Tab-separated table of C-alpha atoms in Angstrom:
chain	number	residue	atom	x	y	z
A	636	UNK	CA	94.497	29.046	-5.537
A	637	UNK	CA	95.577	29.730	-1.877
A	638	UNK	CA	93.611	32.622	-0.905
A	639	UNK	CA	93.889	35.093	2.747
A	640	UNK	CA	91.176	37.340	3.671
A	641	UNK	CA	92.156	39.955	6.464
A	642	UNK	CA	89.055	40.432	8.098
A	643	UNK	CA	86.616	38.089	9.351
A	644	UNK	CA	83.196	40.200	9.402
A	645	UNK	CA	80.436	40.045	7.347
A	646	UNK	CA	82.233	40.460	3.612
A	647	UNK	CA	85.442	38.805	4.559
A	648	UNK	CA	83.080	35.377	5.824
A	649	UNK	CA	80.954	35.750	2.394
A	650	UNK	CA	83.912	36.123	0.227
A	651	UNK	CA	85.529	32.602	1.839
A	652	UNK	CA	81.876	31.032	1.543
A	653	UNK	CA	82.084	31.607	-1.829
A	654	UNK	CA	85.992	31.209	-2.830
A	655	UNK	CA	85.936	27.795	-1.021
A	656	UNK	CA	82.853	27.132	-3.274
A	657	UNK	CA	84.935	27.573	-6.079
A	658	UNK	CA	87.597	24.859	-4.718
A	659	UNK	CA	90.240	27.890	-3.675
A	660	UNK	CA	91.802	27.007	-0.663
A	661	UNK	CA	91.005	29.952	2.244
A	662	UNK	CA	92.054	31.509	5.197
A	663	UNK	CA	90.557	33.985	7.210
A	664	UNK	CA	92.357	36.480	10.012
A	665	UNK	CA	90.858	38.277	12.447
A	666	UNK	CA	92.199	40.367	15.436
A	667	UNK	CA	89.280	39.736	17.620
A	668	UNK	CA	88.123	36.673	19.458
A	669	UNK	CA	85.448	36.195	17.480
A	670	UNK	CA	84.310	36.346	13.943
A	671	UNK	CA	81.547	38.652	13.159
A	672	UNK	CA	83.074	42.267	12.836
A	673	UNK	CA	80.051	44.915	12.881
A	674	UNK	CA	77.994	42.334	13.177
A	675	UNK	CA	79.232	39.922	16.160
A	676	UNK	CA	77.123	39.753	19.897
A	677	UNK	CA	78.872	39.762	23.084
A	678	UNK	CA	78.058	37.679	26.023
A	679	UNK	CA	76.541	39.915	28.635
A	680	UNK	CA	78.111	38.944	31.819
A	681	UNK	CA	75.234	40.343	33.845
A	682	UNK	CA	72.505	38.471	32.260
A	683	UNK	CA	74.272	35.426	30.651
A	684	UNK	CA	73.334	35.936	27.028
A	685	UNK	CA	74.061	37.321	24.011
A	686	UNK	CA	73.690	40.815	23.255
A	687	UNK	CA	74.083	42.467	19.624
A	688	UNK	CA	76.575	45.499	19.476
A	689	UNK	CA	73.764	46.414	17.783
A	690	UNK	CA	70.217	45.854	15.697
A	691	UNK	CA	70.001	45.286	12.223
A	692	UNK	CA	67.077	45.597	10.290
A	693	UNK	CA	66.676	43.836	6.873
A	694	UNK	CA	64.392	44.698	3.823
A	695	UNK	CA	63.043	42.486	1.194
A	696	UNK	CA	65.493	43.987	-1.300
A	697	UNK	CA	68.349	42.579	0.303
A	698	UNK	CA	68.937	39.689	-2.542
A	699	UNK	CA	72.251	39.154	-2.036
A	700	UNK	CA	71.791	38.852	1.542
A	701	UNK	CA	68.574	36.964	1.401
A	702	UNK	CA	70.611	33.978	-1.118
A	703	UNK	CA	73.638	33.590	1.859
A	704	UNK	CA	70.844	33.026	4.583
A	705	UNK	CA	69.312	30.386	2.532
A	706	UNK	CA	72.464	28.740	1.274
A	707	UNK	CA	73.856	29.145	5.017
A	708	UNK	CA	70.581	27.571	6.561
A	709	UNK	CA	70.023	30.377	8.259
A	710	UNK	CA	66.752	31.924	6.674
A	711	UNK	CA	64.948	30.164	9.850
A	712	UNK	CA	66.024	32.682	11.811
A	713	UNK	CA	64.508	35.778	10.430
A	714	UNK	CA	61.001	37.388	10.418
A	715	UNK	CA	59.638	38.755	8.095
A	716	UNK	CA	56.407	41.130	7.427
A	717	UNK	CA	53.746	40.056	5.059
A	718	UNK	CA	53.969	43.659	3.759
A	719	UNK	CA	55.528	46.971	4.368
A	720	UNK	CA	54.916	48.354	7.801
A	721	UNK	CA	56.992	51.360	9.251
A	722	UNK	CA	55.618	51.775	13.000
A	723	UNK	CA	56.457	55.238	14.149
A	724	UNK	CA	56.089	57.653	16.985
A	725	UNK	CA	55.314	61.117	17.847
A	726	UNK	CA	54.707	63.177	20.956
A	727	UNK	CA	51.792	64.674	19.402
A	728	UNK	CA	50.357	61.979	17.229
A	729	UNK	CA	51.047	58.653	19.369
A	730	UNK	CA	51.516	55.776	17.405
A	731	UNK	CA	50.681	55.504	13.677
A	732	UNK	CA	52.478	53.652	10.565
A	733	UNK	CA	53.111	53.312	6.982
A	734	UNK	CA	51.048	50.828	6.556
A	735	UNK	CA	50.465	48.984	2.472
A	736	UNK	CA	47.923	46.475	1.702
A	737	UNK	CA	48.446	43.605	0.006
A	738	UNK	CA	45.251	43.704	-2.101
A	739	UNK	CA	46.115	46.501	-4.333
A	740	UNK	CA	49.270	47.115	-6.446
A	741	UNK	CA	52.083	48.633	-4.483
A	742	UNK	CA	52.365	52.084	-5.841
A	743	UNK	CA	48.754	52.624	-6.046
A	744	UNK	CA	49.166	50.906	-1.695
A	745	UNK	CA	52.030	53.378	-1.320
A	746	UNK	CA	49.890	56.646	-1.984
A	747	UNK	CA	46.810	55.127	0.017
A	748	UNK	CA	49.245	54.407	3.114
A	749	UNK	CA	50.642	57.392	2.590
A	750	UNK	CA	47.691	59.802	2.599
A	751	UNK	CA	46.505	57.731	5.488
A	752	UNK	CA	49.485	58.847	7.533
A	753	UNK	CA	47.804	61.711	10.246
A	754	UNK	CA	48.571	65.000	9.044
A	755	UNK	CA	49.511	63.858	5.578
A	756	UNK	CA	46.825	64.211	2.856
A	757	UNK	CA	47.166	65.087	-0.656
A	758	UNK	CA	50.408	67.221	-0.394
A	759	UNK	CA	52.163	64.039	0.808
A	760	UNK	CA	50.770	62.203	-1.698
A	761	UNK	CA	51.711	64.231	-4.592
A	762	UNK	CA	55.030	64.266	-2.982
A	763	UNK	CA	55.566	60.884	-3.412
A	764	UNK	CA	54.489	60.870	-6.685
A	765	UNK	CA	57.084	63.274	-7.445
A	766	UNK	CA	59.601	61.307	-5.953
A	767	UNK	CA	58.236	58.294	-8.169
A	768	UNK	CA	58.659	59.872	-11.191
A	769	UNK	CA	61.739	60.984	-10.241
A	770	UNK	CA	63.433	57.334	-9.885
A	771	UNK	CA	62.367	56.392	-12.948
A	772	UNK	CA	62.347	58.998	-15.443
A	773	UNK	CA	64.272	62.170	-12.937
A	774	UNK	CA	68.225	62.890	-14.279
A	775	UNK	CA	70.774	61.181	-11.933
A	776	UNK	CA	71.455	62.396	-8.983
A	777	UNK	CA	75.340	64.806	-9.089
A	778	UNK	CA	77.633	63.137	-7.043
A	779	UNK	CA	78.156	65.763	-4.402
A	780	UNK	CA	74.017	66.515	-4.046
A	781	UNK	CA	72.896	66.014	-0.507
A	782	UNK	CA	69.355	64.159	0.076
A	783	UNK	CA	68.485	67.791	1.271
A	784	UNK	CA	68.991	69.171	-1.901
A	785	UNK	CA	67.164	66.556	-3.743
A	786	UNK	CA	64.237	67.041	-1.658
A	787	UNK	CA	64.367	70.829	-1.856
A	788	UNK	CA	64.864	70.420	-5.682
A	789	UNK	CA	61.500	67.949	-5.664
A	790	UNK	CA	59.678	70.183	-3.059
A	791	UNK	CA	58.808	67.561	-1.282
A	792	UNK	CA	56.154	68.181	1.533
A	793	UNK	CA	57.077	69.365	4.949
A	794	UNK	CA	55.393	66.060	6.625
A	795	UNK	CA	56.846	63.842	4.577
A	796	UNK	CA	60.182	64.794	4.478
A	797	UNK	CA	59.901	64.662	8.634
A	798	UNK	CA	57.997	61.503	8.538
A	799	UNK	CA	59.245	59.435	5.701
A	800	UNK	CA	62.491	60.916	4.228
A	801	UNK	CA	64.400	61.821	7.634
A	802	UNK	CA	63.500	58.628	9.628
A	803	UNK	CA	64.917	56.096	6.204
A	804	UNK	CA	67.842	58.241	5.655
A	805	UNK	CA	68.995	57.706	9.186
A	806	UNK	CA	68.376	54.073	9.139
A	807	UNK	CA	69.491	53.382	5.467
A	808	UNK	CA	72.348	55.695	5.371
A	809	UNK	CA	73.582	56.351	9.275
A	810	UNK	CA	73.533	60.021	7.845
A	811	UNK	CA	71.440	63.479	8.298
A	812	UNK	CA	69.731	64.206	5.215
A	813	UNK	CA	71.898	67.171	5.116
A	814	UNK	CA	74.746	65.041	4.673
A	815	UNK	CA	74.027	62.048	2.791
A	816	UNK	CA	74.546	61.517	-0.501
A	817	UNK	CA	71.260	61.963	-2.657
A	818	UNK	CA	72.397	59.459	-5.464
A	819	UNK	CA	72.885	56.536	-3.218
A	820	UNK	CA	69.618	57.120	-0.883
A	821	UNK	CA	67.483	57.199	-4.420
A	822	UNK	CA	69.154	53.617	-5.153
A	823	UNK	CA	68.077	52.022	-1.466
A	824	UNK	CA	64.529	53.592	-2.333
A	825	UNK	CA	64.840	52.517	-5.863
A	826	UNK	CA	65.298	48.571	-4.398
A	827	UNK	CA	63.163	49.256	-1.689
A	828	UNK	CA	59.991	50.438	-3.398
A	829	UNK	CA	59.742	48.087	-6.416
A	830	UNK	CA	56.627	46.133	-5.048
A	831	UNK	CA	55.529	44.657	-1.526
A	832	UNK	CA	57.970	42.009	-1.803
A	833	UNK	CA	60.797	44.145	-1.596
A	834	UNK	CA	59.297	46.834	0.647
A	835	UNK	CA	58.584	45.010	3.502
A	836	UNK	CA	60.658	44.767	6.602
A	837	UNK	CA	62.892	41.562	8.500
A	838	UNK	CA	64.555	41.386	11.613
A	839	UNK	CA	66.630	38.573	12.816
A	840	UNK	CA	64.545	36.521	15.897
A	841	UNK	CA	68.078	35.574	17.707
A	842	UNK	CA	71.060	37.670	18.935
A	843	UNK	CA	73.528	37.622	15.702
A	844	UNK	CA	76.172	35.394	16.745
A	845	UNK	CA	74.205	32.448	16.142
A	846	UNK	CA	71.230	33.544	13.883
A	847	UNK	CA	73.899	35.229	11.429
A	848	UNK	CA	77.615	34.056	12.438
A	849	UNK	CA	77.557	30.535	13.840
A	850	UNK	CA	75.784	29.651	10.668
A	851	UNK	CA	78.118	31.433	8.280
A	852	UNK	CA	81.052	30.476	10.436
A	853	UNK	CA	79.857	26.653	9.887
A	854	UNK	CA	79.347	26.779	6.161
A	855	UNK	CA	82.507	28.257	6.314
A	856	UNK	CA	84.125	24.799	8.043
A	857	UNK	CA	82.213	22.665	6.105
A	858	UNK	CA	83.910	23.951	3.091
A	859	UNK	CA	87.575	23.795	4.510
A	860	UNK	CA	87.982	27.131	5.693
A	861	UNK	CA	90.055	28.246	8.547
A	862	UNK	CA	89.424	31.034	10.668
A	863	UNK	CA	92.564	32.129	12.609
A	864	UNK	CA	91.390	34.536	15.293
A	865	UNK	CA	93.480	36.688	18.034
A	866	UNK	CA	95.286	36.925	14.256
A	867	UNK	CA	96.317	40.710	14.150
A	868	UNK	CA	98.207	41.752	10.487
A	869	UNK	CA	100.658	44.354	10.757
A	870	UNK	CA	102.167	44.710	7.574
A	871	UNK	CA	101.529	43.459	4.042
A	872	UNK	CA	103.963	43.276	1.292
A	873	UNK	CA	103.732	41.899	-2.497
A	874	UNK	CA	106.750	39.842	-4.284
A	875	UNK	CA	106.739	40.497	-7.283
A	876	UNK	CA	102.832	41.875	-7.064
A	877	UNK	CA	102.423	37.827	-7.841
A	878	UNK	CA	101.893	36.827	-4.551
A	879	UNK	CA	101.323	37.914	-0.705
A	880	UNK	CA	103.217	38.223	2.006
A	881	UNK	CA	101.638	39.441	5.312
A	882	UNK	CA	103.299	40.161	8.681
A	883	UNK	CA	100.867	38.882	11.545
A	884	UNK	CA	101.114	38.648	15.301
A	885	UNK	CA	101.401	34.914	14.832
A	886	UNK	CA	103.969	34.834	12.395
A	887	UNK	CA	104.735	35.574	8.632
A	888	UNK	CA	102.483	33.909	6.421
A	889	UNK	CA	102.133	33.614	2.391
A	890	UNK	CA	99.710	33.242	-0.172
A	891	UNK	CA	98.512	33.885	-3.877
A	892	UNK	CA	96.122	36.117	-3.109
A	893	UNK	CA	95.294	38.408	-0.170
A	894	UNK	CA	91.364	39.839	0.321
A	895	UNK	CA	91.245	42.997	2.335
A	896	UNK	CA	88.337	42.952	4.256
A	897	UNK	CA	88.375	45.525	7.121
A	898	UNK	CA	87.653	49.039	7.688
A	899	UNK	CA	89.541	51.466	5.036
A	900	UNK	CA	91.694	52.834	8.226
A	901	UNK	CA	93.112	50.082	8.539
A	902	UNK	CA	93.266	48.533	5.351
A	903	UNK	CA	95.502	51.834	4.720
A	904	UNK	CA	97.770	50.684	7.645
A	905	UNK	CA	98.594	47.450	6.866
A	906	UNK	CA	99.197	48.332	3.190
A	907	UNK	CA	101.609	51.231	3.494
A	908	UNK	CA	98.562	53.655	1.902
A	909	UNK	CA	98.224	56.579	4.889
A	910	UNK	CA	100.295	58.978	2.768
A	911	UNK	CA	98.667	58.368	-0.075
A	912	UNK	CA	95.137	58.329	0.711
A	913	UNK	CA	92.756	60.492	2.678
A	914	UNK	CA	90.610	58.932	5.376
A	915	UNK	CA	87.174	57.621	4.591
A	916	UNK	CA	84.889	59.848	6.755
A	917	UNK	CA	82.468	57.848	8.964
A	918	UNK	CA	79.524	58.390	11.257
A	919	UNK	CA	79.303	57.218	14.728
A	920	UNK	CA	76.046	54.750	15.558
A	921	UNK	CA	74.922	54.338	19.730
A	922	UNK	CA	73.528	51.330	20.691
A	923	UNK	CA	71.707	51.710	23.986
A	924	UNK	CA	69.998	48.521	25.462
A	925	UNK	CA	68.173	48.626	28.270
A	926	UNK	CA	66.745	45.763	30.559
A	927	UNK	CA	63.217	45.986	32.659
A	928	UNK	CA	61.736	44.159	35.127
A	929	UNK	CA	58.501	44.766	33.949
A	930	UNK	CA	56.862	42.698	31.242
A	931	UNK	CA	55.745	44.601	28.547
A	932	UNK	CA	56.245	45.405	24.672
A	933	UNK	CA	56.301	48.641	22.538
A	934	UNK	CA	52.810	48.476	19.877
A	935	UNK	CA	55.266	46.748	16.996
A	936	UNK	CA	59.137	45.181	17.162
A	937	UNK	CA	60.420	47.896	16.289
A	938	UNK	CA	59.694	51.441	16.036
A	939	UNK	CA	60.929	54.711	14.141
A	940	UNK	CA	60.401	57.830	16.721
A	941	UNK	CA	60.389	61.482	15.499
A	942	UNK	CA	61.433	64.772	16.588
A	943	UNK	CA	63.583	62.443	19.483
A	944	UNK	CA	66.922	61.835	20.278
A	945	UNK	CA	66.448	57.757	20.203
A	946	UNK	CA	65.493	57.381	16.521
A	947	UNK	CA	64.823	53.481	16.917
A	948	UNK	CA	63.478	51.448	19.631
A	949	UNK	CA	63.970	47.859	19.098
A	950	UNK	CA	61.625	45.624	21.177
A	951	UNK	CA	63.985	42.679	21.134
A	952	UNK	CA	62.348	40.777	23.621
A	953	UNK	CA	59.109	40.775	21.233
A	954	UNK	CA	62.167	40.010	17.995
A	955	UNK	CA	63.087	37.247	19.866
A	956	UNK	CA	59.729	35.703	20.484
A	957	UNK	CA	59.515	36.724	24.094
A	958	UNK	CA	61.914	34.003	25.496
A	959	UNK	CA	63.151	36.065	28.239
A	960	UNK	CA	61.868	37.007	31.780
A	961	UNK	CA	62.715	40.707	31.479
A	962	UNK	CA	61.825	43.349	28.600
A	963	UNK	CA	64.928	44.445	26.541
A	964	UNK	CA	64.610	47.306	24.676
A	965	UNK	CA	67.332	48.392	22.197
A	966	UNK	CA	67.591	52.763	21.282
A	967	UNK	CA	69.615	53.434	18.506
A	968	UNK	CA	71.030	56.447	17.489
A	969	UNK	CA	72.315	56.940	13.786
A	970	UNK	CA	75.064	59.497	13.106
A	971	UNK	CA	75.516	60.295	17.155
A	972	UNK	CA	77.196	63.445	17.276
A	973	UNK	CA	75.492	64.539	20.308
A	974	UNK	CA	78.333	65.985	22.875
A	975	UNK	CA	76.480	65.254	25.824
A	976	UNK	CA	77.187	62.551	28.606
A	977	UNK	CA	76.121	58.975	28.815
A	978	UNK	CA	74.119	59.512	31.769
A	979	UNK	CA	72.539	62.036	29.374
A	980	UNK	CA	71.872	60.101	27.055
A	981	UNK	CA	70.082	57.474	28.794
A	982	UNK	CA	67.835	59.490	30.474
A	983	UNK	CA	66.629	60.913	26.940
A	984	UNK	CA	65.788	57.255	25.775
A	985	UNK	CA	64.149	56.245	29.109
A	986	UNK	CA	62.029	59.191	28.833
A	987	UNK	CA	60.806	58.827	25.442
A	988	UNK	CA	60.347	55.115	26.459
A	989	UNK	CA	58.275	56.671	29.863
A	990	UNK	CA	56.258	58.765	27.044
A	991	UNK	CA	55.353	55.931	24.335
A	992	UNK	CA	54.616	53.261	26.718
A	993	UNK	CA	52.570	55.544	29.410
A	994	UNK	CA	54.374	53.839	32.111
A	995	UNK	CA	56.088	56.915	34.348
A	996	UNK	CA	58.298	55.231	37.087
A	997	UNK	CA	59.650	53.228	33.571
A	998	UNK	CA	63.469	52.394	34.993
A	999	UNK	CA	65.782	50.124	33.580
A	1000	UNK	CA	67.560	47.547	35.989
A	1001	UNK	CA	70.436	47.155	33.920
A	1002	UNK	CA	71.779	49.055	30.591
A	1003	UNK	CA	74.339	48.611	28.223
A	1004	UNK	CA	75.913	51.644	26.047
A	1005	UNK	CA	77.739	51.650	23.390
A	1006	UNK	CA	79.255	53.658	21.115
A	1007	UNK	CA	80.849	52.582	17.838
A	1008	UNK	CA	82.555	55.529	16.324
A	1009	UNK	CA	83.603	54.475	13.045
A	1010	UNK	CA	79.892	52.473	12.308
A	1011	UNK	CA	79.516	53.141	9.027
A	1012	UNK	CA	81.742	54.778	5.869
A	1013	UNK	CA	79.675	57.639	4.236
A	1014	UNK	CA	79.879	57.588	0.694
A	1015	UNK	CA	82.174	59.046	-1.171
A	1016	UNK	CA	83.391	60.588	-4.209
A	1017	UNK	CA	86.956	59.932	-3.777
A	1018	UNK	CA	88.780	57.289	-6.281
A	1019	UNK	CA	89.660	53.830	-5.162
A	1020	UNK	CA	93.409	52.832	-4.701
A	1021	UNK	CA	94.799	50.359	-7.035
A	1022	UNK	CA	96.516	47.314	-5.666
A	1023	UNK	CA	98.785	45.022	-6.881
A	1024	UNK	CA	96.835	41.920	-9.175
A	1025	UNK	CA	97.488	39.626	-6.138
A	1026	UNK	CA	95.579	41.993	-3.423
A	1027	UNK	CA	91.619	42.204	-3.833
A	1028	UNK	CA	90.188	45.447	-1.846
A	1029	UNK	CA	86.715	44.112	-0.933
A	1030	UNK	CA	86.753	47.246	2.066
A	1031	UNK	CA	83.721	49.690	2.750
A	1032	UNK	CA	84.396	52.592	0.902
A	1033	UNK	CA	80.964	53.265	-1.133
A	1034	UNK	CA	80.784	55.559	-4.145
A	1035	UNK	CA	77.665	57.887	-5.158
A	1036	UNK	CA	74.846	55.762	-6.351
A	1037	UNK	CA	76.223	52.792	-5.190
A	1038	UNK	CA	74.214	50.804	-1.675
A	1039	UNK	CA	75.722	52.396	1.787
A	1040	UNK	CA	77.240	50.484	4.313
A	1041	UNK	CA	74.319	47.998	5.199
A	1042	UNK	CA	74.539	44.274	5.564
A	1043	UNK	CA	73.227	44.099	1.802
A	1044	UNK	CA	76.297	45.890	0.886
A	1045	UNK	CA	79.202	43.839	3.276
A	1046	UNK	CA	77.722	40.594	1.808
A	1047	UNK	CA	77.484	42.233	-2.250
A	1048	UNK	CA	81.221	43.376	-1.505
A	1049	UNK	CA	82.234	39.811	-0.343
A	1050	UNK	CA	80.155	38.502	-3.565
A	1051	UNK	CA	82.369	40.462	-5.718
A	1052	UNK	CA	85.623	40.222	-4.621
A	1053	UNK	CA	84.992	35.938	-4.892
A	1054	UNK	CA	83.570	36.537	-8.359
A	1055	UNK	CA	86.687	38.574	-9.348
A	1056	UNK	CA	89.005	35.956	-8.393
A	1057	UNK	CA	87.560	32.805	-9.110
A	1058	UNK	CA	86.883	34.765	-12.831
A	1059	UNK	CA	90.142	35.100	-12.990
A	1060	UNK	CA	91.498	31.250	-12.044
C-alpha cells in the first residue's frame, strides 16, 4: 500500500507513525520548512532558541496522546501534576486554585476544592453537583446549544461559571461560552473529570520542536517514512477514484491512497470542493511571549487569569526547568477578536503581569506576537464531504459531541484515518 499524507502536523505525522507500522509504504508533504504544523517552534533569532508559536497544555485524559509520547520516547519530556491543580488569578482575590487531594475520592475532592475556592461556598458546590448529574444521567446536549445555554438551563452559580466554566471553555474549546458548542465542552469535562488521574494537568518541559516533533519526526524515519518539505500540493485528482494523483510544486506524484491532513480551507482547495462546501468557521488564538531581565516566576507554571484580557500566563522559564538566564513569560489569548493594536495589546499583558507579580517598573526586553487567525476549527454541525475510496479526510472539522481541536484530537484523527486504511488492506 503506497500511501501520501498532505500535511505534515500533528495528525498527518501520527497517521504515517502508524500506517508505516502497518508495513504501508508513506510519504508525507508539507509546504513549510519544517514539520510540525500548529504545533512546530521557531528559532528566535534574537535569543538563539526555540520558541513555540504557542503553549499547549495537556490533561491526563489525553490517551491517545499520552500512547504516541510513550511509543515515540517522548513521555520524558512532559510534567505532569500529582493531581488536579488550576492556579488562577484575580484583581480582587490574588492568587488561589482548584486545588483536589489525593486522599479522598475525586468527586467527593472536587466539591471540597471547590467550596474551598474564595467566594464559592455551597452555591458552587451544588452547582457542580448539578453539572455531575448532568454528565451522567442529563439528556444530550442539541447540537446547536451553546455552553451558555447549558449553564443557564443548569443554573449554574454566578462564581462558578466566572471561575470554572469561562476560564476551561477558553482553554478547551478556543471559544466564548456564548459560542461554543455545549455537547462537545460536556465530553472534554466528561474525560476530564473521571478521577485524579485524568484531571490533572501536563505541560511539555522543552520548546515543541524537539520535546514533541523531533521525536515523532524520528519514529517517523525509523519506520521508512519520508517527509518531503518546501512540498506545496496544488491540485489533486483521482483515476478512476482507485488511485491518487496530486499536482505539487515539485512535480506530479502518484499513489494508492492520499491522507488529507491540513486545515479544511485548504483541503477544499486542493480538492476542487470551494463550491461545494461552506468554510469551517475558526477562532483566532494570540500568542504573546515576553522576555525579562529579571529573574523571577509567576506562584505556579502556568496560570488561568480572570476578568483580563491575557487569559493564560505561561511561566515557561519555570516549564522548562529554569535553564535560561532571563524570565519568559508566554500570554495567551483564546478566541482574540479584540480590534485593538499590538502595542495595545502588550501593554494589557504587561500590566496584568505588573499586577500579579507586584513588580511595577515590570518591562519586557524583548517580545514576540503572534497571531494565528485560523487556530482552531469550532465545531460544527455541518456534514462531512465524501471522497473518493482512495482519499482519506483525516482534516479538523469537529462535529457536536465530538473532542475540539486540541492535540488529543489531531493525534485521535491521525489514529483513525491509519485504522481505516490499514482495516481495509
Amino acid at each position: 500500500m503506497d500511501i501520501i499524507i498532505v500535511g505534515a502536523g500533528l495528525t498527518g505525522l501520527t497517521a504515517a507513525i502508524r500506517l508505516a507500522e502497518g508495513g504501508a509504504r508513506v510519504r508525507i508533504l508539507e509546504m513549510a520548512p519544517l514539520a510540525g504544523g500548529r504545533t512546530r517552534s521557531f528559532l528566535e533569532p534574537t535569543l538563539n532558541t526555540w520558541v513555540d508559536h504557542g503553549p499547549h497544555l495537556l490533561i491526563g485524559a489525553y490517551e491517545a496522546t499520552n500512547k504516541l509520547l510513550n511509543d515515540v520516547h517522548a513521555a520524558e519530556y512532559v510534567h505532569w501534576q500529582s493531581a488536579l491543580n488550576l492556579p488562577l488569578w484575580e484583581k480582587d482575590r490574588g492568587f488561589f486554585s482548584l486545588s483536589t487531594s489525593q486522599r479522598l475520592p475525586f468527586p467527593l475532592a472536587l466539591m471540597l476544592a471547590t467550596y474551598r475556592l474564595p467566594s464559592h461556598g455551597i452555591s458552587s458546590v451544588l452547582s457542580m453537583l448539578g453539572i455531575a448529574k448532568d454528565l451522567q444521567f442529563g439528556k444530550s446536549a442539541a447540537n446547536a446549544e451553546t455552553v451558555s445555554q447549558w449553564v443557564e438551563r443548569l443554573h449554574l452559580a454566578p462564581m462558578l461559571y466566572q471561575d470554572f466554566i469561562e476560564p476551561l471553555c477558553l482553554g478547551a474549546m478556543n471559544e466564548l461560552p456564548e459560542s461554543a458548542n455545549a455537547a462537545s465542552f460536556k465530553a472534554v469535562l466528561d474525560a476530564a473529570f473521571a478521577n485524579h488521574q485524568t484531571a490533572r494537568l501536563g505541560w511539555f518541559t522543552r520548546p515543541l520542536q524537539q520535546a514533541l516533533i523531533e521525536p515523532l519526526c524520528n519514529k517517523a524515519s525509523l519506520l521508512g517514512v519520508e517527509i518531503i518539505t518546501h512540498c506545496r500540493v496544488t491540485h489533486i485528482q483521482t483515476e478512476a477514484g482507485r488511485h491518487g494523483k496530486l499536482i505539487t510544486s515539485s512535480g506530479e506524484l502518484r499513489c494508492d491512497t492520499i491522507v488529507l491532513a491540513v486545515p479544511p480551507n485548504i483541503r477544499d482547495q486542493i480538492t476542487g470542493q470551494t463550491q461545494a462546501t461552506k468554510p469551517v468557521p475558526h477562532r483566532p488564538i494570540t500568542n504573546i511571549h515576553m522576555w525579562f531581565k529579571e529573574k523571577f516566576q509567576l506562584p505556579a507554571p502556568i496560570m488561568g487569569a480572570l476578568a483580563t484580557y491575557g487569559q493564560w500566563f505561561f511561566d515557561v522559564s519555570q516549564q522548562h526547568q529554569n535553564q535560561y538566564d532571563y524570565t519568559h513569560i508566554c500570554a495567551i489569548i483564546s478566541a482574540d477578536n479584540e480590534q485593538h493594536d499590538k502595542a495595545w495589546k502588550l501593554n494589557a499583558v504587561i500590566g496584568e503581569l505588573r499586577q500579579m507579580t507586584g513588580m511595577k517598573e515590570l518591562t519586557p526586553f524583548h517580545h514576540r506576537m503572534i497571531t494565528v487567525k485560523a487556530a482552531t476549527h469550532q465545531v460544527n454541525p455541518a456534514d462531512k464531504i465524501e471522497f473518493e475510496a482512495c482519499m482519506v479526510d483525516a482534516c479538523e472539522q469537529p462535529l457536536p459531541g465530538e473532542f475540539p481541536a486540541t492535540i488529543e484530537a489531531a493525534v485521535m484523527r491521525g489514529e483513525a484515518a491509519s485504522k481505516q486504511l490499514l482495516t481495509i488492506s
